Coordinates of C-alpha atoms in Angstrom, one line a residue:
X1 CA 30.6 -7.5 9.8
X2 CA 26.7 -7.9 9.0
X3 CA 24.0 -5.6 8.7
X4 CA 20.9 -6.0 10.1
X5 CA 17.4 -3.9 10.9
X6 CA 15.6 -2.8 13.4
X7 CA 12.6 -0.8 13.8
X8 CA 12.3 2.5 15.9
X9 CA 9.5 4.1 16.7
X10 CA 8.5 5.9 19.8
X11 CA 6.7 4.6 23.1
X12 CA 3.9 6.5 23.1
X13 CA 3.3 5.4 19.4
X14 CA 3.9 1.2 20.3
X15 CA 1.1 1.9 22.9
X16 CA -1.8 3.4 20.3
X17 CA -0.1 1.0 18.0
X18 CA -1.6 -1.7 20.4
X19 CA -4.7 0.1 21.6
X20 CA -6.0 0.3 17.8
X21 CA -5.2 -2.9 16.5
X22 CA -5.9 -5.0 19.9
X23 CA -8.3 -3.0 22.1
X24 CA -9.8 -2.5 24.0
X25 CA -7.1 -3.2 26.2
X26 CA -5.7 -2.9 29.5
X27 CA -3.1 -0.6 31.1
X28 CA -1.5 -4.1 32.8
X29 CA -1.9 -5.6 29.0
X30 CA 0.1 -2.8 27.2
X31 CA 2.6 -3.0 29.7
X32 CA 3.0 -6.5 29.3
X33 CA 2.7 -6.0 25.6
X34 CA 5.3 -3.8 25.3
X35 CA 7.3 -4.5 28.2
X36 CA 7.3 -0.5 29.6
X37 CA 7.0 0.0 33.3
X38 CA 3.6 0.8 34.7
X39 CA 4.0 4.3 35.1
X40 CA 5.5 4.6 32.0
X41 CA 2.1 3.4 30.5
X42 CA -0.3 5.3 32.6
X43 CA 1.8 8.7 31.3
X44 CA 1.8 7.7 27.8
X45 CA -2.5 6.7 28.2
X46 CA -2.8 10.3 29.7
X47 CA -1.2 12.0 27.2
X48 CA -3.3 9.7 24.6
X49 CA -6.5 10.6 26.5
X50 CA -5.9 14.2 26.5
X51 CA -5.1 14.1 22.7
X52 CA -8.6 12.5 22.2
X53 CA -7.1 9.9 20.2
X54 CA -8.3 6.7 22.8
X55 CA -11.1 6.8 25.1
X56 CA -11.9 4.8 28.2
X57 CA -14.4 1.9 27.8
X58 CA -16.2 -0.4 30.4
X59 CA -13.8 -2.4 32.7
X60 CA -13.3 -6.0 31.8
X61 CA -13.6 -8.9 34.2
X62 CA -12.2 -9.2 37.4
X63 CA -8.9 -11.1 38.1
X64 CA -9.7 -11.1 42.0
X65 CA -8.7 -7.5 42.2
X66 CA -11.0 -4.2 41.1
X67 CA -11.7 -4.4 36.9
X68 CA -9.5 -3.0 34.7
X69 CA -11.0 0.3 32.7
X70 CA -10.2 -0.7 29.3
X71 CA -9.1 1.6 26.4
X72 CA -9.9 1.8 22.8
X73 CA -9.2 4.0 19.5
X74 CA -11.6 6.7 19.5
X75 CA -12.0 6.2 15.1
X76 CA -13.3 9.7 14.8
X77 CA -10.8 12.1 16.5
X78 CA -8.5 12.3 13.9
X79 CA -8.5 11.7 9.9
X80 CA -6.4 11.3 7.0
X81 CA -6.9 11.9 3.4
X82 CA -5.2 9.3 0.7
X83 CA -4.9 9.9 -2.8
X84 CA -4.1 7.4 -5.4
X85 CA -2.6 8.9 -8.5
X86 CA -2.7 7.5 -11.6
X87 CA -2.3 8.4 -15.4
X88 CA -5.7 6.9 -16.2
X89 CA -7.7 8.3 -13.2
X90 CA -7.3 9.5 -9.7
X91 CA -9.1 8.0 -6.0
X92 CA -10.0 9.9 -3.4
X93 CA -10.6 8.1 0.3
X94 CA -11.2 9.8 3.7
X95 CA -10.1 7.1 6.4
X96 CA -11.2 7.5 9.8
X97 CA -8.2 6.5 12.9
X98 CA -9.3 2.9 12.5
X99 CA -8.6 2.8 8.9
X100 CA -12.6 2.8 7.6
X101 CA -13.1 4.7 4.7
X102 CA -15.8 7.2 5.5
X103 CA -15.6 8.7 1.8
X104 CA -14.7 8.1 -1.5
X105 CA -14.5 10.0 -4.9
X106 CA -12.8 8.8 -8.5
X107 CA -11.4 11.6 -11.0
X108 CA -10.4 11.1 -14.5
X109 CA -6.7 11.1 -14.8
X110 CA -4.8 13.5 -15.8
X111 CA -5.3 13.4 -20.2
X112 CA -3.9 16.6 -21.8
X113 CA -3.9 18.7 -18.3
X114 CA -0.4 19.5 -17.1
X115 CA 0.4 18.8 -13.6
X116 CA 0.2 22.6 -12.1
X117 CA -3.9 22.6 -13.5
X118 CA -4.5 19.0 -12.4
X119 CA -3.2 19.7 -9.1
X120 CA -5.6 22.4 -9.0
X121 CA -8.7 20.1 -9.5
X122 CA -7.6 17.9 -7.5
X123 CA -7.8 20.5 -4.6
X124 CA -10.8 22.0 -5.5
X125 CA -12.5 18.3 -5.5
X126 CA -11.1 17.5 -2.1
X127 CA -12.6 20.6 -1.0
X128 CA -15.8 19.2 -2.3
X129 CA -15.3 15.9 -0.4
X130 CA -14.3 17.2 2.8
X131 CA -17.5 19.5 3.0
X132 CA -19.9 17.0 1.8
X133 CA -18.1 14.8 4.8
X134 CA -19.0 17.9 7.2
X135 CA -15.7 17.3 8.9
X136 CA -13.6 19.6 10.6
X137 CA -10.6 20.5 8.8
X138 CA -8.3 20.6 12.1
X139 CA -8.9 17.1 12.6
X140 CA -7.6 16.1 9.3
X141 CA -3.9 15.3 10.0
X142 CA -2.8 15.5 6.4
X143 CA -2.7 14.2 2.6
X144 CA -0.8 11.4 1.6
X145 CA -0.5 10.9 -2.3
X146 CA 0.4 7.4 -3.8
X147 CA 1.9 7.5 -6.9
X148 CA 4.1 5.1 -9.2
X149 CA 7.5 5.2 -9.4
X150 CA 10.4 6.4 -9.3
X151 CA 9.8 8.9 -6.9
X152 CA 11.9 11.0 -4.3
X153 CA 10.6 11.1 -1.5
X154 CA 11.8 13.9 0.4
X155 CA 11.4 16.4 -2.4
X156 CA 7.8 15.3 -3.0
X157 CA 8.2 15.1 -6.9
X158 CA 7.9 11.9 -9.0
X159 CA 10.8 11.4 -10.6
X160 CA 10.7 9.6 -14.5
X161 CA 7.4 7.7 -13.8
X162 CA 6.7 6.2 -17.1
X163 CA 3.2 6.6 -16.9
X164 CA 3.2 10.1 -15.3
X165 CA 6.1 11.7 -17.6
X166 CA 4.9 15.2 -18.1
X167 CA 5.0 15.1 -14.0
X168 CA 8.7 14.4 -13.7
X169 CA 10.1 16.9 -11.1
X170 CA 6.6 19.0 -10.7
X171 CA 6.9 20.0 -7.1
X172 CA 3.4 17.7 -6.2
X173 CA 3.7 18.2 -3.0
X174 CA 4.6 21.5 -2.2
X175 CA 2.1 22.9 -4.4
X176 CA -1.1 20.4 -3.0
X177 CA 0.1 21.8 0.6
X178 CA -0.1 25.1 -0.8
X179 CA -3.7 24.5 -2.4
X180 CA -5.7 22.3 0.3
X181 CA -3.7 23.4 3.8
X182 CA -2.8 20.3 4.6
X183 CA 0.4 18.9 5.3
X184 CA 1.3 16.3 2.5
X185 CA 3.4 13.5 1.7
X186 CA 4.7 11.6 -1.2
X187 CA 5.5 7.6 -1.5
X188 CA 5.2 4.6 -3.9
X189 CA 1.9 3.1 -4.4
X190 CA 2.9 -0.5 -4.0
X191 CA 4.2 1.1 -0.3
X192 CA 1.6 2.3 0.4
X193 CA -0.7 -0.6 -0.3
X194 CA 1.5 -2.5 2.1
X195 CA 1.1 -0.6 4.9
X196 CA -2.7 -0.4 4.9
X197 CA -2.7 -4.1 5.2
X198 CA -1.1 -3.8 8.3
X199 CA -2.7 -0.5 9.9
X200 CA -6.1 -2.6 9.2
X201 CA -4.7 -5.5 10.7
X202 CA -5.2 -8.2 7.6
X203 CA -1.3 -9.1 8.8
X204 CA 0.1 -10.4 11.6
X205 CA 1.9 -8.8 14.2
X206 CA 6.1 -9.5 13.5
X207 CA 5.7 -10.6 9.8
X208 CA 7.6 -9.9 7.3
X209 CA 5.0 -9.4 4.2
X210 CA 4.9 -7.5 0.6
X211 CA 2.2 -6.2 -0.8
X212 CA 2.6 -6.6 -5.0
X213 CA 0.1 -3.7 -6.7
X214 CA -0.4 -3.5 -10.0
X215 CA -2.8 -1.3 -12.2
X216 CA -1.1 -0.2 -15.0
X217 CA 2.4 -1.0 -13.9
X218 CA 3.9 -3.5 -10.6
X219 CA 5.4 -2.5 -7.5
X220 CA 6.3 -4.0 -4.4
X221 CA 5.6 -3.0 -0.9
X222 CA 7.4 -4.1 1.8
X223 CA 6.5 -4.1 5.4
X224 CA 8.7 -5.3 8.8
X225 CA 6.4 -6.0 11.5
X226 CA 4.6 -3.0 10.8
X227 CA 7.5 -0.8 9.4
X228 CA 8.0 -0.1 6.0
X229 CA 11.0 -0.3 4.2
X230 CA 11.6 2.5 1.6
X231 CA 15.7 1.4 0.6
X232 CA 17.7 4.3 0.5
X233 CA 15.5 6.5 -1.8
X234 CA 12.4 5.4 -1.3
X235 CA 11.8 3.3 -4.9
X236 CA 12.6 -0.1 -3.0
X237 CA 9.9 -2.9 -4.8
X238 CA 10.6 -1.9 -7.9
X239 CA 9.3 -5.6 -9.1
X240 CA 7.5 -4.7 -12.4
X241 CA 11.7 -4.1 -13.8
X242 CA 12.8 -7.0 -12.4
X243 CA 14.8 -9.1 -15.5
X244 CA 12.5 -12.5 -16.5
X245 CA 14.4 -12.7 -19.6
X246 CA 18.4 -11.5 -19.8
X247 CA 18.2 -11.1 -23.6
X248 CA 15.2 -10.1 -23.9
X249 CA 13.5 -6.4 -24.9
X250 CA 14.9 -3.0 -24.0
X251 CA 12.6 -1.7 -21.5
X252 CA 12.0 2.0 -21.3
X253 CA 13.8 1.9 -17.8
X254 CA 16.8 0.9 -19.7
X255 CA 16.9 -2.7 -18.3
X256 CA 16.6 -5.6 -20.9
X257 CA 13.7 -8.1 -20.1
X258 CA 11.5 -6.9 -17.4
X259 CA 8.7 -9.0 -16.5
X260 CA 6.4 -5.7 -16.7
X261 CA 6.9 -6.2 -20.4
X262 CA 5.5 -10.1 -20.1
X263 CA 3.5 -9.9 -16.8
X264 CA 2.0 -6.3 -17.2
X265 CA -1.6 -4.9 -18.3
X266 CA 0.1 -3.3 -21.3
X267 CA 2.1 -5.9 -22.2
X268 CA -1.2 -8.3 -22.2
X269 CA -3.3 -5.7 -23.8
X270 CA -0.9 -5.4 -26.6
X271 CA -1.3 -9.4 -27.1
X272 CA -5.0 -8.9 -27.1
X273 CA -4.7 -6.3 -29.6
X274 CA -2.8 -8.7 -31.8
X275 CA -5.8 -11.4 -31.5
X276 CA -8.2 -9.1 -32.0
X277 CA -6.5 -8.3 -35.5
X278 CA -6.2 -12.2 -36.6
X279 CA -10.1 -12.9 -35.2
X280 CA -8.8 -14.5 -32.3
X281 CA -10.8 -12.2 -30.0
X282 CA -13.6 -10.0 -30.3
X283 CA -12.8 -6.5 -28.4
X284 CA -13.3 -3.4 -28.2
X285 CA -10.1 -1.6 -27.3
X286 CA -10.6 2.2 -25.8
X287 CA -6.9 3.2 -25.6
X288 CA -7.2 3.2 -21.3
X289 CA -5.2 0.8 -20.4
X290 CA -7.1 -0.2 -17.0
X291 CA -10.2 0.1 -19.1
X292 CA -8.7 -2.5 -21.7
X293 CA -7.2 -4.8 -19.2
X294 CA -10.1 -5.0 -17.4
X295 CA -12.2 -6.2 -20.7
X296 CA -9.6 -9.0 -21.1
X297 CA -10.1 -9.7 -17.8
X298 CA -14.0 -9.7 -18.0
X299 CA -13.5 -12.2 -20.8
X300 CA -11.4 -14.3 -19.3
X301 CA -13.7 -15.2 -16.3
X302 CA -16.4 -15.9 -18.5
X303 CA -14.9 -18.6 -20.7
X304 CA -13.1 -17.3 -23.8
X305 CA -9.9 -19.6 -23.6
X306 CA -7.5 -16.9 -25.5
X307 CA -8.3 -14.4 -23.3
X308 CA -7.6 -16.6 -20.3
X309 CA -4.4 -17.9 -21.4
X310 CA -3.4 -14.1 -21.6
X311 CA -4.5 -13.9 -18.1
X312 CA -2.8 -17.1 -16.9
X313 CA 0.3 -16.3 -18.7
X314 CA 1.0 -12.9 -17.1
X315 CA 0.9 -14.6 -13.8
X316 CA 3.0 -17.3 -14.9
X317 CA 5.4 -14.4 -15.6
X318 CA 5.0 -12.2 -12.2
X319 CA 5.0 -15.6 -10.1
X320 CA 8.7 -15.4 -11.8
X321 CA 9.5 -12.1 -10.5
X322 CA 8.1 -13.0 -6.9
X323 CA 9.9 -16.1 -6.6
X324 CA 13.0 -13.8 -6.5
X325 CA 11.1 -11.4 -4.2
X326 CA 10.9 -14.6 -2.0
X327 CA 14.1 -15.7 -2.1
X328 CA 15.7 -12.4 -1.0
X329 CA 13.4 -10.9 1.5
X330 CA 12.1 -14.2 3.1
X331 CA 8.6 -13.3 3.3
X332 CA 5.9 -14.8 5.4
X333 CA 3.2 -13.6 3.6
X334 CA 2.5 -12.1 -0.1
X335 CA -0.7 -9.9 -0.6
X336 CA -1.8 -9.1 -3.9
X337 CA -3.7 -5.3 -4.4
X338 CA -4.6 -2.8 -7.5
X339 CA -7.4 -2.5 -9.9
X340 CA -5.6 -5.3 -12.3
X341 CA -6.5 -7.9 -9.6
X342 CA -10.3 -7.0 -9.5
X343 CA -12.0 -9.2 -12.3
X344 CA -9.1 -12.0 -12.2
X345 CA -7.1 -11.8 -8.4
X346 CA -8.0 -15.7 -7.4
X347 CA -6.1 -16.4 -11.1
X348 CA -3.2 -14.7 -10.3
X349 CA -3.7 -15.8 -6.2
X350 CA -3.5 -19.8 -7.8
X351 CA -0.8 -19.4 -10.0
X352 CA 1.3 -17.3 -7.8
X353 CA 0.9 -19.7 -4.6
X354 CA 1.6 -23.0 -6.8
X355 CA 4.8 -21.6 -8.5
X356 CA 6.0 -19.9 -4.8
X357 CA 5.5 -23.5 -3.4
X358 CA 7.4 -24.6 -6.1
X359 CA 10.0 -22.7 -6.5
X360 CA 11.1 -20.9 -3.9
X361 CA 14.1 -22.0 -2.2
X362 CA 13.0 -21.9 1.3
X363 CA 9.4 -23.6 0.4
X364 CA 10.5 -26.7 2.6
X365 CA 10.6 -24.3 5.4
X366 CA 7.6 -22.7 5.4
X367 CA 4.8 -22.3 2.8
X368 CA 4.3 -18.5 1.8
X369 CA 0.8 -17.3 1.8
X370 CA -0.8 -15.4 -0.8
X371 CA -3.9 -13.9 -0.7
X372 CA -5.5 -11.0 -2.3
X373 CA -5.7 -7.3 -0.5
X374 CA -8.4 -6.8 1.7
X375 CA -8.6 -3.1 0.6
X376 CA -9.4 -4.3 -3.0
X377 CA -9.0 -1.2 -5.7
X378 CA -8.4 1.5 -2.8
X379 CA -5.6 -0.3 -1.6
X380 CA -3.0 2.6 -2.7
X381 CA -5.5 5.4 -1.7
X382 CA -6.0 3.9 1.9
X383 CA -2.8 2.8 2.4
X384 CA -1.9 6.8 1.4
X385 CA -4.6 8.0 4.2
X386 CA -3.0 5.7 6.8
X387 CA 0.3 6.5 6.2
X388 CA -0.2 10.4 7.4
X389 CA -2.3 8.7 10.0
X390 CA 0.9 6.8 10.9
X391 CA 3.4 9.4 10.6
X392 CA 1.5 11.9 12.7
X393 CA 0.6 9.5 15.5
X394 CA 2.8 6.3 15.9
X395 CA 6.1 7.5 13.3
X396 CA 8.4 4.3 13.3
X397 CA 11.4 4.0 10.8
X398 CA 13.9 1.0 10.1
X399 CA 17.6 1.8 11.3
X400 CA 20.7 -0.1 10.2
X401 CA 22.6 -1.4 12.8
X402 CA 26.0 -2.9 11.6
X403 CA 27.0 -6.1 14.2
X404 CA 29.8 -7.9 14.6

């Protein structure tokens, strides 16, 4: 017996699938498109029409019969809110239906404030946003929060999040429904970086691709043909703990070797430290690890030869990790997203794509791409604001199907 997957999602979904990220588009086209009878489609477009969600454009060119009124997403009916939360600060991003980010705010992270009062703030600056925004609260489909992992998913509560400790089993989303009204849901940032690749369309249609994030720790994302896959708990892409080194250090995970303690913003900051106290580099370390990484990273592009072989080493080290990623998933396409890839993505982009060509076992096959995210920093936050966009209007899930 085998197990495969395959994606479910429902028709009228497929069809505004296909309307936002190929319109405007026919009635004859989405039929073709996704093989649904022609009455079928004309239901589904009147129910879409009446929701407000598409609108009817001018009518393309003639085939020999009378034009075909085309449709197209209709950006501002409907709105979601993304948040991307972190230990050193906090992104706010309103995203219109077509995925455009129509406002954005950063917060400090959380510091000494326990969840329940940071929660609070965080309402109470949404509020701000969303009336600065002038937009009508009933439009707003909901609040998606991006956090790192381990999570659970269905509970809402982040589970033994190294970075986020204090937050372990604080019921986030519950109490953020509570504070703002809005109907809110909890995932993996790397997850949800992944998916706003697709809902923008930087991916193509059938691929198998991951997203890797990393700020202050690496994830994974990992998308089928538009579908993410979440594993059984919802911590799938847990790359950062991936083993590089069998004997090596005990990771606070409890796993020996991790490339998070090679590849990782704290692990490089830590070797910068180390310079810094022999002479080998002059810095200025603040204690924010994004802050600090980012001041490697400012040096490395502008010459200083330690600082980049910091740089180039910690890619050497996730290219490791990936290779595996590769070899397991089969990707056809690797993204890179999260503030650590701002100063020095095409480093990582050149080291990553040379050792995957490399390496990786099906490389005679077909070259994996990698690129960098073309939601730079905000990747979590948008990918956050689509993903209520995408569970409200075009839900899709993976199902295991055991064949024989």
């Amino acid at each position: 017996m085998a197990e495969t997957m395959r994606r479910r999602g429902s028709s009228k979904g497929r069809a505004l699938d296909l309307i936002r990220s190929q319109g405007p588009i026919s009635r004859v086209e989405l039929a073709e498109l996704t093989g649904l009878t022609q009455a079928t489609i004309s239901n589904l477009v009147r129910e879409l029409l009446a929701d407000g969600v598409v609108s009817e454009t001018g009518r393309g060119e003639s085939s020999g019969g009378k034009p075909r009124m085309r449709l197209e997403i209709n950006p501002a009916s409907r709105f979601g809110v993304g948040v991307d939360l972190g230990a050193d600060s906090s992104t706010f991003v309103v995203a219109d239906l077509a995925g455009t980010i129509i406002g954005r705010l950063g917060i400090d992270g959380p510091g000494a404030l326990g969840p329940a009062d940071y929660v609070r703030r965080m309402a109470d600056d949404l509020a701000h946003l969303l009336d600065g925004l002038d937009i009508d609260r009933s439009a707003v489909v909901g609040l998606g929060i991006a956090a790192p992992g381990p999570i659970d998913r269905e509970a809402g509560v982040i589970v033994g999040a190294p970075s986020l400790a204090a937050w372990s089993e604080f019921p986030l989303t519950a109490e953020l429904s509570r504070l703002t009204g809005f109907s809110c849901v909890l995932d993996n940032d790397a997850t949800a970086a992944a998916l706003g690749e697709f809902w923008l369309g930087a991916t193509e249609v059938g691929s198998t691709y991951a997203s890797v994030y990393m700020g202050t720790g690496i994830g994974a994302g990992i998308v089928f043909d538009g579908t993410v896959y979440r594993g059984s708990r919802s911590n799938v892409g847990e790359l950062g703990h991936v083993s590089v080194d069998a004997r090596g250090p005990e990771c606070p995970c409890g796993n020996r070797g991790c490339v998070e303690l090679y590849a990782g913003p704290h692990a490089v900051i830590a070797r910068a430290r180390e310079a810094a106290a022999t002479g080998g580099i002059d810095l200025e370390f603040t204690g924010v690890a994004a802050t600090d990484f980012a001041a490697v990273a400012e040096a490395a592009i502008t010459g200083h030869a330690l600082a980049l072989a910091l740089i180039e080493d910690s890619a050497e080290y996730l290219a490791e990790a990936i290779v595996s990623l590769v070899n397991i998933i089969d990707l056809d396409h690797l993204v890179l997203a999260g503030s650590a890839f701002e100063k020095v993505g095409a480093i990582y982009v050149r080291t990553i794509q040379r050792i995957v060509g490399e390496r990786a076992l099906s490389r005679h096959l077909q070259q994996v791409s990698v690129r960098m995210s073309v939601n730079g920093t905000d990747a979590a936050a948008l990918g956050a604001a689509t993903m209520v966009l995408q569970e409200q209007l075009s839900p899709r899930s993976l199902q295991s199907v055991t064949l024989a």
